[in-house]
Coordinates of C-alpha atoms in Angstrom, one line a residue:
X1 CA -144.7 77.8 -100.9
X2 CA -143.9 80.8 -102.6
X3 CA -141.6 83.6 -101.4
X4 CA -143.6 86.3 -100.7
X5 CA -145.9 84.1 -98.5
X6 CA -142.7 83.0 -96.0
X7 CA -142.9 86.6 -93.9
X8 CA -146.4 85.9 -93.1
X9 CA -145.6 82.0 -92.2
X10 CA -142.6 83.1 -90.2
X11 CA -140.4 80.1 -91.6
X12 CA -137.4 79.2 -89.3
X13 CA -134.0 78.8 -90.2
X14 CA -130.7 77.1 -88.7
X15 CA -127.2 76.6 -89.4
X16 CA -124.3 74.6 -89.1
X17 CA -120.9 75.5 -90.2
X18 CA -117.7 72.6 -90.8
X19 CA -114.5 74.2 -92.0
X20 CA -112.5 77.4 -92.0
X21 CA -113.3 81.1 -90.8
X22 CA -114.3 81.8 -94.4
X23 CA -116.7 79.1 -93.9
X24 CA -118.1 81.3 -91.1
X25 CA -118.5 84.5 -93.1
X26 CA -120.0 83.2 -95.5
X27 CA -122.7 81.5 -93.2
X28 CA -123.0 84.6 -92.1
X29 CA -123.9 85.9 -95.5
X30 CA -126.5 83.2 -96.6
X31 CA -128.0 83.9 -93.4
X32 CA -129.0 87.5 -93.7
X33 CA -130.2 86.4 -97.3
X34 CA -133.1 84.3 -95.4
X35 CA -133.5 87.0 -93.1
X36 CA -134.3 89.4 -96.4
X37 CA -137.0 86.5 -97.3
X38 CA -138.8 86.6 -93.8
X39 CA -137.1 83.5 -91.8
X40 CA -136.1 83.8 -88.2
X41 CA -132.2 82.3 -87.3
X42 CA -132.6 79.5 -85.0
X43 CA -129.7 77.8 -83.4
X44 CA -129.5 74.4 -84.4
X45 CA -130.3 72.4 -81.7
X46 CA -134.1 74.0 -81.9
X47 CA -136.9 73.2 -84.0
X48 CA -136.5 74.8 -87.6
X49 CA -138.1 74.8 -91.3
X50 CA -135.0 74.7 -93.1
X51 CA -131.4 73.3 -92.3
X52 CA -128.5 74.3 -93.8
X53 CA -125.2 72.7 -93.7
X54 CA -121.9 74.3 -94.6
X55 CA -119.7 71.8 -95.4
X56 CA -115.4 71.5 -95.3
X57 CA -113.7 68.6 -97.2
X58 CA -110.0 69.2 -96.0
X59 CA -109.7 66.2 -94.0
X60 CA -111.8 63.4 -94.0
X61 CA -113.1 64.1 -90.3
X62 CA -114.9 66.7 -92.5
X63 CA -116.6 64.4 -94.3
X64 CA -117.5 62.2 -91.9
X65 CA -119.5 64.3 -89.6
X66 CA -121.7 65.3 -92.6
X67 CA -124.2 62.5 -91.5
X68 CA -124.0 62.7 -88.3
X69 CA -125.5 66.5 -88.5
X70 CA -127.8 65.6 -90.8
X71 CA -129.2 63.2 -87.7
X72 CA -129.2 65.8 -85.5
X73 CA -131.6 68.0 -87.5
X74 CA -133.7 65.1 -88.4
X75 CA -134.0 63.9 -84.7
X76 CA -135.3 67.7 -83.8
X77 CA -137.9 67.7 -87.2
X78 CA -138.2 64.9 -89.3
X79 CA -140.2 67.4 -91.6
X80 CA -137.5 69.8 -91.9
X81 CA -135.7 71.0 -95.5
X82 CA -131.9 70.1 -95.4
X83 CA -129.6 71.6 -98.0
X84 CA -125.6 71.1 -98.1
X85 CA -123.5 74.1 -99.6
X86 CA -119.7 74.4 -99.3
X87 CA -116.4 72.4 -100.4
X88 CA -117.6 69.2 -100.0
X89 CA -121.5 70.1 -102.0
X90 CA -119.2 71.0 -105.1
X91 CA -116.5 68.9 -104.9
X92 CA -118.8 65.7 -104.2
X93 CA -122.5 67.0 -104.6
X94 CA -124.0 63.3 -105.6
X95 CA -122.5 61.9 -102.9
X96 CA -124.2 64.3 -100.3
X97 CA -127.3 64.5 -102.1
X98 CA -127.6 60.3 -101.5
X99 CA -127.5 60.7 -97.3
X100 CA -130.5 59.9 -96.1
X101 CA -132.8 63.2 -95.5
X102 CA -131.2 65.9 -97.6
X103 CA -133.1 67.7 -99.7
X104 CA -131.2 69.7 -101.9
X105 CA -127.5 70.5 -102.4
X106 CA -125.6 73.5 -103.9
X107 CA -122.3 73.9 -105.4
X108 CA -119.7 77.0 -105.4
X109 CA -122.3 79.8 -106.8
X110 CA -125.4 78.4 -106.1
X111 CA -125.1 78.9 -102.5
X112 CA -125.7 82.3 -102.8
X113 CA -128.6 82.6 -104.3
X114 CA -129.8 79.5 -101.9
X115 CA -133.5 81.2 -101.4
X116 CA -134.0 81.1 -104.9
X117 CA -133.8 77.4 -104.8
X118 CA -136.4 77.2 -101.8
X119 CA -139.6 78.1 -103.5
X120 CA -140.8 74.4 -102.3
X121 CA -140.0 73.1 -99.0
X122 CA -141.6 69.5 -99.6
X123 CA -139.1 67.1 -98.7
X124 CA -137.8 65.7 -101.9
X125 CA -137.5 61.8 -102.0
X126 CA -134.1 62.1 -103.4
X127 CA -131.8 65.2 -103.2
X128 CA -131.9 68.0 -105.7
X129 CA -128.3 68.7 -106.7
X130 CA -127.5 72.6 -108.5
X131 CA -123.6 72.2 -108.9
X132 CA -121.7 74.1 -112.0
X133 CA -118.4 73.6 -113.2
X134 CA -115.9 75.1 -110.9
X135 CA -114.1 77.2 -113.7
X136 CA -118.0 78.8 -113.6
X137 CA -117.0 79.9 -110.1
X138 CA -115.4 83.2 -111.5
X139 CA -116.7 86.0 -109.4
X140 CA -116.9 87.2 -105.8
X141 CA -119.3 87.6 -103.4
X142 CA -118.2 89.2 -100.1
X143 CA -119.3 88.7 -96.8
X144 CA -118.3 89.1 -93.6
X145 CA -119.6 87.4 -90.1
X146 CA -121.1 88.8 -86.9
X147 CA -121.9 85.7 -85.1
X148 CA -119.6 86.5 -81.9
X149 CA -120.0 89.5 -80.0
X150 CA -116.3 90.4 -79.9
X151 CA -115.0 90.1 -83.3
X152 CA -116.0 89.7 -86.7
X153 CA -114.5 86.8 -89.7
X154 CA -114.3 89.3 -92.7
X155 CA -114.0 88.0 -96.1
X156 CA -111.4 89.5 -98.6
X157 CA -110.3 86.9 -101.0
X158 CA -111.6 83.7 -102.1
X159 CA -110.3 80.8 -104.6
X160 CA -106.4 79.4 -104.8
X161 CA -104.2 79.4 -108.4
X162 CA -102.0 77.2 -106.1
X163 CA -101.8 73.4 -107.0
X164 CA -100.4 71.5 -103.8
X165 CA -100.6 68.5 -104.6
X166 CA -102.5 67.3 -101.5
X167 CA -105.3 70.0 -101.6
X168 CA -108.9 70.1 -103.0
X169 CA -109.6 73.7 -102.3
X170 CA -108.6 75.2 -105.9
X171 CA -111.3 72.6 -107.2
X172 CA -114.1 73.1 -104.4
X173 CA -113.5 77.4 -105.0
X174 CA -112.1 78.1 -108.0
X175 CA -109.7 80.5 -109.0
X176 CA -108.2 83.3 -107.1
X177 CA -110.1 86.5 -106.9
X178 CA -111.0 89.4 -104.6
X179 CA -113.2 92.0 -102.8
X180 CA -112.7 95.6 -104.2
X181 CA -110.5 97.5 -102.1
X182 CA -113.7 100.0 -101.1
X183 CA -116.0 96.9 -100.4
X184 CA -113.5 95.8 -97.6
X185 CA -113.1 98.9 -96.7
X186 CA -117.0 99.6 -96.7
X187 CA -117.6 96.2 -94.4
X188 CA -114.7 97.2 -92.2
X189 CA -116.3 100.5 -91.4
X190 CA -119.5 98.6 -90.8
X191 CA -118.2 96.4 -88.2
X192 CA -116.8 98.9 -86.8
X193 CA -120.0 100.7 -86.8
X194 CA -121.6 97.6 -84.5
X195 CA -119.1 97.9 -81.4
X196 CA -117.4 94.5 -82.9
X197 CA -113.6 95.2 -81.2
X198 CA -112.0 92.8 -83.8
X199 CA -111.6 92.0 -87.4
X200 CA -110.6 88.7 -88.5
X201 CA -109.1 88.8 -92.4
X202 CA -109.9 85.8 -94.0
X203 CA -109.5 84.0 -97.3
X204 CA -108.6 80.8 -98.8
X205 CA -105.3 83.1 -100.2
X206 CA -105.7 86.0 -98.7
X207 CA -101.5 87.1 -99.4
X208 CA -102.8 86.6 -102.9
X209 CA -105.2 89.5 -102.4
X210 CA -105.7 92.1 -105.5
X211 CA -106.2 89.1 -107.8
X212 CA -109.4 89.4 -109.4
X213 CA -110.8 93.0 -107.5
X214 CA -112.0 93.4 -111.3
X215 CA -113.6 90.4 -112.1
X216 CA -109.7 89.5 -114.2
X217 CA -106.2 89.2 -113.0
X218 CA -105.1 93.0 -112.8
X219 CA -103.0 93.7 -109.8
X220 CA -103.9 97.3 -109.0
X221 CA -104.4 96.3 -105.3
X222 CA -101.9 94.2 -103.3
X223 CA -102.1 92.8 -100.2
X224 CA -99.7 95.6 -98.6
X225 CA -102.1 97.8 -100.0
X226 CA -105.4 96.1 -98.0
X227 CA -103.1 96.6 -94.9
X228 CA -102.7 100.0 -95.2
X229 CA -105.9 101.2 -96.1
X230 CA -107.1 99.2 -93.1
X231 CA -105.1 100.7 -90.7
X232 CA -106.3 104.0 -91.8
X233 CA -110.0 103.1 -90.7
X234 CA -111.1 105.1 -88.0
X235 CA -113.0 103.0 -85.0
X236 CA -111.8 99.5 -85.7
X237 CA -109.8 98.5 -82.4
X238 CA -108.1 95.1 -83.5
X239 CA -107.2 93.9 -87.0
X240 CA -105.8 90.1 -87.5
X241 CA -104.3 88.7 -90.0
X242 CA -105.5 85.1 -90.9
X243 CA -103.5 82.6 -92.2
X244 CA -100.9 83.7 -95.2
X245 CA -98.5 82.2 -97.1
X246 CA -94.8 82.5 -96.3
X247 CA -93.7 83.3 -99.5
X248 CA -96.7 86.1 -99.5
X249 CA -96.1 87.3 -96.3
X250 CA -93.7 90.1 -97.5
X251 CA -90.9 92.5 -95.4
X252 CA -93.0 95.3 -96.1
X253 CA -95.9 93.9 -94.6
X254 CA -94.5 92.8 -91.2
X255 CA -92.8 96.4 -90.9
X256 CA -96.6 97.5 -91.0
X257 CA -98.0 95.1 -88.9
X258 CA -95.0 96.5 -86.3
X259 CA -95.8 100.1 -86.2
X260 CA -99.5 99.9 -86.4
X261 CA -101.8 100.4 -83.5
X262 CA -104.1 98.2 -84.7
X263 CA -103.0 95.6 -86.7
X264 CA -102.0 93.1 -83.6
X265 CA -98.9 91.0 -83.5
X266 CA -100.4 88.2 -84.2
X267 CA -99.4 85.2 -87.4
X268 CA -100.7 81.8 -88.7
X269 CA -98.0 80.8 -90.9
X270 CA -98.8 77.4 -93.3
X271 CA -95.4 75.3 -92.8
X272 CA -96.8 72.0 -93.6
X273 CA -93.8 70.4 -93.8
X274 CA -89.7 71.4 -92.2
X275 CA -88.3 69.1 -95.0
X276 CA -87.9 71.0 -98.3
X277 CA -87.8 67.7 -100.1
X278 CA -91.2 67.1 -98.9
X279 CA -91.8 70.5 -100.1
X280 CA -91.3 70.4 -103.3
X281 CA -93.8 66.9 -103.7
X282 CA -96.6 69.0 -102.1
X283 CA -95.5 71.7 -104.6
X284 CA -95.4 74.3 -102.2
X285 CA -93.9 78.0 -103.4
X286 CA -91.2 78.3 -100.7
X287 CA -88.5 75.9 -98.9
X288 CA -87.8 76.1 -95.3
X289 CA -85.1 78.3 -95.3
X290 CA -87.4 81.2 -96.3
X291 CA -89.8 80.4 -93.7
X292 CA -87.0 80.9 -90.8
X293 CA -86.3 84.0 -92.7
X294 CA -89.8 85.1 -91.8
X295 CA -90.0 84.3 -88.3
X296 CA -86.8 85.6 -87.8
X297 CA -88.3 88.8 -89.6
X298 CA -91.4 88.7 -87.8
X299 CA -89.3 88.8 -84.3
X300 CA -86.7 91.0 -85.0
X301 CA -89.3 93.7 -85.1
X302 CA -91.9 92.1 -82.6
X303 CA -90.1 89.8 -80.3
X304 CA -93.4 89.3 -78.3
X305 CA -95.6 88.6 -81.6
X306 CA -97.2 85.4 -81.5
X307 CA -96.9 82.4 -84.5
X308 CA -98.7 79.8 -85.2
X309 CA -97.9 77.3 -87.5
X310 CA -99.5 74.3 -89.8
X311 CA -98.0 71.6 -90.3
X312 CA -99.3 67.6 -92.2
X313 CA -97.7 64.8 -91.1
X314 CA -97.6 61.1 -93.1
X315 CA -97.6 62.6 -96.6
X316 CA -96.4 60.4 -99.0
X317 CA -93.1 59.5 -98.9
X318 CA -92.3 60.9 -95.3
X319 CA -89.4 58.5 -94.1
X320 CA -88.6 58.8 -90.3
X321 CA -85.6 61.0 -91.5
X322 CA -88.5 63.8 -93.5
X323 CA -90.2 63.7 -90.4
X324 CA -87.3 63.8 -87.6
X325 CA -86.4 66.6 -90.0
X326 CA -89.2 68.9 -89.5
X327 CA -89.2 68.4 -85.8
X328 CA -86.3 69.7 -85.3
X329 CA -86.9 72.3 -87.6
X330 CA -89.6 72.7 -85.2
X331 CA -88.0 72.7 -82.3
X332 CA -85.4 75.2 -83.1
X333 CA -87.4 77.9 -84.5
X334 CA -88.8 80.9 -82.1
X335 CA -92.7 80.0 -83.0
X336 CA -96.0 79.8 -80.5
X337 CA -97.7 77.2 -81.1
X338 CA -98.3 74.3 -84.0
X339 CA -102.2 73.0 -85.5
X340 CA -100.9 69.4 -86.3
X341 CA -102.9 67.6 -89.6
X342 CA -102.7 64.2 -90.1
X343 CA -102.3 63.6 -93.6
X344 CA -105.7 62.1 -95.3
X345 CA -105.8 60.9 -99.2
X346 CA -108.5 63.3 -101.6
X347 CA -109.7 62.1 -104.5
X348 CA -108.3 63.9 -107.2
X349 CA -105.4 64.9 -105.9
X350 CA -101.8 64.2 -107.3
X351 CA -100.4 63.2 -103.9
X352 CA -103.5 60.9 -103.4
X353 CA -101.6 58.7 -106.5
X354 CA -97.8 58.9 -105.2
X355 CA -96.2 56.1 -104.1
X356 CA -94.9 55.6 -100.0
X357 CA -97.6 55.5 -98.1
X358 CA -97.5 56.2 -94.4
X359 CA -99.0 53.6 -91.9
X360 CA -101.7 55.4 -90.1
X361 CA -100.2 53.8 -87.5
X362 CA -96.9 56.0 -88.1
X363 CA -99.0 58.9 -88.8
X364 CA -101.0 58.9 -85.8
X365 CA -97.8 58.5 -83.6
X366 CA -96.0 61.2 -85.4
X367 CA -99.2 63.9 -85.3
X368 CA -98.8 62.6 -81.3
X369 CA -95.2 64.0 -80.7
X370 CA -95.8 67.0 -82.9
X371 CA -99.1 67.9 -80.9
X372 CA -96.9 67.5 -77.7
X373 CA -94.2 69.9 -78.8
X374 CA -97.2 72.2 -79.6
X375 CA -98.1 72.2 -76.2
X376 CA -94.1 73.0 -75.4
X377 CA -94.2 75.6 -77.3
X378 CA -97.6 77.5 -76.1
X379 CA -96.6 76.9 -72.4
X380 CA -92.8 78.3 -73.3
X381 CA -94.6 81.4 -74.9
X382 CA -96.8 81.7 -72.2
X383 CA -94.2 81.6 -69.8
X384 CA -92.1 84.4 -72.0
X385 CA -95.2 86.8 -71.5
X386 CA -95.5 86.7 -67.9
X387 CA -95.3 89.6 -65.8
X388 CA -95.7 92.1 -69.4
X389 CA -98.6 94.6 -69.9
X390 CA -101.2 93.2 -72.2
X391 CA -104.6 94.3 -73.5
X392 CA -107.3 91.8 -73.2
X393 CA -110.7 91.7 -75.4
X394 CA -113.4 89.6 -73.2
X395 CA -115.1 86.9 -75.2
X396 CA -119.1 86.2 -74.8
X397 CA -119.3 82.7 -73.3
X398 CA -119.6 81.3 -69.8
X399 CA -117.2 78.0 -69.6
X400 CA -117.6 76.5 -66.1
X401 CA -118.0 80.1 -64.2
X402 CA -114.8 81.7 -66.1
X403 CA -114.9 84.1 -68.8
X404 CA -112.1 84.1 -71.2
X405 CA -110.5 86.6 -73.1
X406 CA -107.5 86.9 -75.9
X407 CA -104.9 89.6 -75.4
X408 CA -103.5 91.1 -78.4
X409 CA -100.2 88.6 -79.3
X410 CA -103.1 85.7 -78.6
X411 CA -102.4 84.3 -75.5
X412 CA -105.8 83.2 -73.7
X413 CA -106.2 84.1 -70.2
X414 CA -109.1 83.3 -67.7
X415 CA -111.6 85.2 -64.8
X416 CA -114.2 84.5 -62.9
X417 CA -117.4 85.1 -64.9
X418 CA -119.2 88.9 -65.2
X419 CA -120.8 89.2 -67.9
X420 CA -120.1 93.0 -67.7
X421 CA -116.7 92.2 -69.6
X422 CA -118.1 90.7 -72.6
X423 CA -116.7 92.6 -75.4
X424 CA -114.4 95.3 -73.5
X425 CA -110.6 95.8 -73.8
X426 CA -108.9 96.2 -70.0
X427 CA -105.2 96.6 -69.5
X428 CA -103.8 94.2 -67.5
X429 CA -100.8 92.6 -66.3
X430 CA -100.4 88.9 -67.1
X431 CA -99.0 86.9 -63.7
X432 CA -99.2 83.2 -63.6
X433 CA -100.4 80.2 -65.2
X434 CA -103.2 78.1 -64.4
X435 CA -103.4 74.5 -64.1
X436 CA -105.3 73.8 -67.3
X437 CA -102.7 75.9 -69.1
X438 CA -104.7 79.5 -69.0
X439 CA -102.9 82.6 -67.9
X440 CA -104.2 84.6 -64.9
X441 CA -103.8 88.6 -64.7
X442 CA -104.2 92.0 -62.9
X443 CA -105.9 95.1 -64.1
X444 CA -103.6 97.6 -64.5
X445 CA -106.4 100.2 -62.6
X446 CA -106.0 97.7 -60.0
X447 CA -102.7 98.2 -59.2
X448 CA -102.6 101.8 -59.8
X449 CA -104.9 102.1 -57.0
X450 CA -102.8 99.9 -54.7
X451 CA -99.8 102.0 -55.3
X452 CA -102.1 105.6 -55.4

């Protein structure tokens, strides 16, 4: 079939996203693409033309579920046109292209320019793989997602020169590089522009921001610099920053971040690991004592702010003193709340080749205790927030007759459903805890009128 004839056949479209909030602005973006050639978005549990996956490869989970989506599409058309893009199409694109039903697969820069590949929609007997050489994967494309009614995932880095040594991200993205300072600035004011209440930055380095803005490795931008432009954009309600490096997350930032009214207090830290031994094997840029250093930072000047942290557990090596190590670490520091990873080999990888294996046995026990001081550590946070005046954006869903909302230092709070709060901002005052862990509130107009 050839493009110009899709308007007229009304071709449908649907999407599945693995992986990261990148991931999901980037969907976004090879969505509208098909949209410019005629197709209607589907979700993708209905009948469509063309299925497209947009696969992770940072744990092997990732990988797994690969087939089991393809399945699912086949088992709603047999007839329909699968194509993988993402991590895992470049960093393994034969292995992909050999499941059973995919059609074609795309590497780093193919994927956008995926309609270009869809002149045909014949199912092909064996996948058709279009992967470069990920040095190839030199420029940016921008992108930003609008797939939730309350905020947006907006795209303003891409590519890693770091080289931890457990990670496959620099070889499935390439090298550092960014969005022009106006671009972001252009897409901000566009989201704005929709009634989205909040924008999501997002990146694989996004503290690494500047690097590439000119297709080279001139800083003229910095990360500081995004900030404050940002909070200079007139209509945007919310602004969050995404998950930074420690060692990028700079003084001068957080001191921004503190006085602006809309930059929320709000940070997803990487640890990975409270053991600077460990540190140093996954060649991370920091050691621990920096990281407290930052926290410490971060609630000297916002002693409400909310921090999340990542940390990976069984990396090689990791005795029972490495890991005792990091939970106390753990323990001791003012954080929110923890996203445990059990360590998984990659191919390729330097730590994939070291020598002291964990057990999974002893990985799985260890992401256990972890995951249960997580939960210590929301509830304690929680708890700290009680009775304090918080603003609360409404999300779009209906989970068993509640809606559910985020206020601005992230804690999650619960109502009874009305879909007349999807996507508004109330003031409220956060007063107990529910018994699956969700806060409760008061609108503040509510008790101004019982005290009128």
């Amino acid at each position: 079939m050839k493009k110009n004839d899709r308007a007229e056949a009304s071709k449908k479209v649907a999407f599945y996203t693995l992986g990261c909030k990148l991931n999901f602005s980037e969907t976004a973006t090879i969505s509208r693409s098909f949209k410019h050639e005629g197709f209607k978005r589907v979700d993708f549990s209905e009948p469509a033309d063309v299925y497209v996956i947009n696969t992770c490869s940072v744990t092997e989970n990732a990988d797994n579920r690969f087939k089991t989506i393809v399945k699912k599409a086949q088992n709603v058309n047999p007839d329909a046109f699968i194509t993988a893009v993402g991590c895992y199409a470049q960093l393994k694109p034969e292995e992909l292209a050999d499941v059973d039903g995919v059609d074609l697969v795309l590497g780093a820069t193919e994927k956008f320019k995926i309609t270009d590949y869809l002149n045909d929609l014949t199912k092909n007997d064996m996948g058709e793989v279009h992967s470069c050489e990920i040095e190839e994967a030199n420029f940016y494309v921008g992108s930003y997602s609008l797939g939730g009614r309350t905020r947006a995932f907006l795209k303003v880095q891409d590519g890693c020169d770091y080289k931890c040594t457990y990670c496959t991200i620099p070889m499935a993205r390439g090298i550092s590089r960014s969005d022009t300072l106006n671009n972001v600035l252009k897409n901000a004011r566009d989201i704005a522009d929709r009634g989205i209440k909040e924008i999501v930055l997002t990146g694989v380095n996004i503290g690494d921001y500047g690097k590439g803005e000119f297709g080279n490795k001139k800083h003229q931008h910095t990360f500081l610099d995004l900030v404050k432009a940002l909070d200079d954009v007139n209509g945007i309600e919310r602004l969050r920053i995404s998950s930074i490096e420690p060692n990028l997350l700079k003084n001068d930032t957080i001191e921004v971040v503190a006085d602006s009214e809309t930059f929320v207090p709000h940070f997803h830290i990487p640890l990975q690991s409270g053991n600077n031994e460990l540190l140093g094997k996954m060649s991370r840029r920091y050691k621990r004592e920096l990281y407290a250093d930052r926290v410490a930072e971060i609630k000297r000047l916002m002693p409400d702010a909310c921090i999340g942290v990542d940390v990976i557990v069984g990396f090689p090596g990791e005795t029972d003193a490495h890991f005792l190590d990091t939970y106390n670490f753990l323990t001791e520091l003012d954080i929110s709340y923890l996203h445990v990873f059990t360590y998984s080999e990659r191919d390729n990888t330097k730590a994939a080749m070291m020598p002291g294996v964990v057990s999974m046995r002893k990985r799985k026990k260890r992401s256990k205790m972890l995951r249960g001081l997580s939960a210590k550590k929301r509830r304690a946070f929680y708890e700290s927030q009680l009775g304090t005046r918080r603003t609360v954006l409404f999300e779009g869903e209906n989970k068993k007759g509640y809606i559910h909302g985020f206020t601005e230092n992230y804690v999650k709070v619960k109502a009874p459903w009305d879909p007349g709060l999807i996507n508004t901002l109330h003031d409220v005052v956060l007063t107990e805890i529910d018994e699956d862990g969700l806060v409760r509130f008061e609108y503040c107009e509510e008790l101004v009128a019982v005290t009128a």
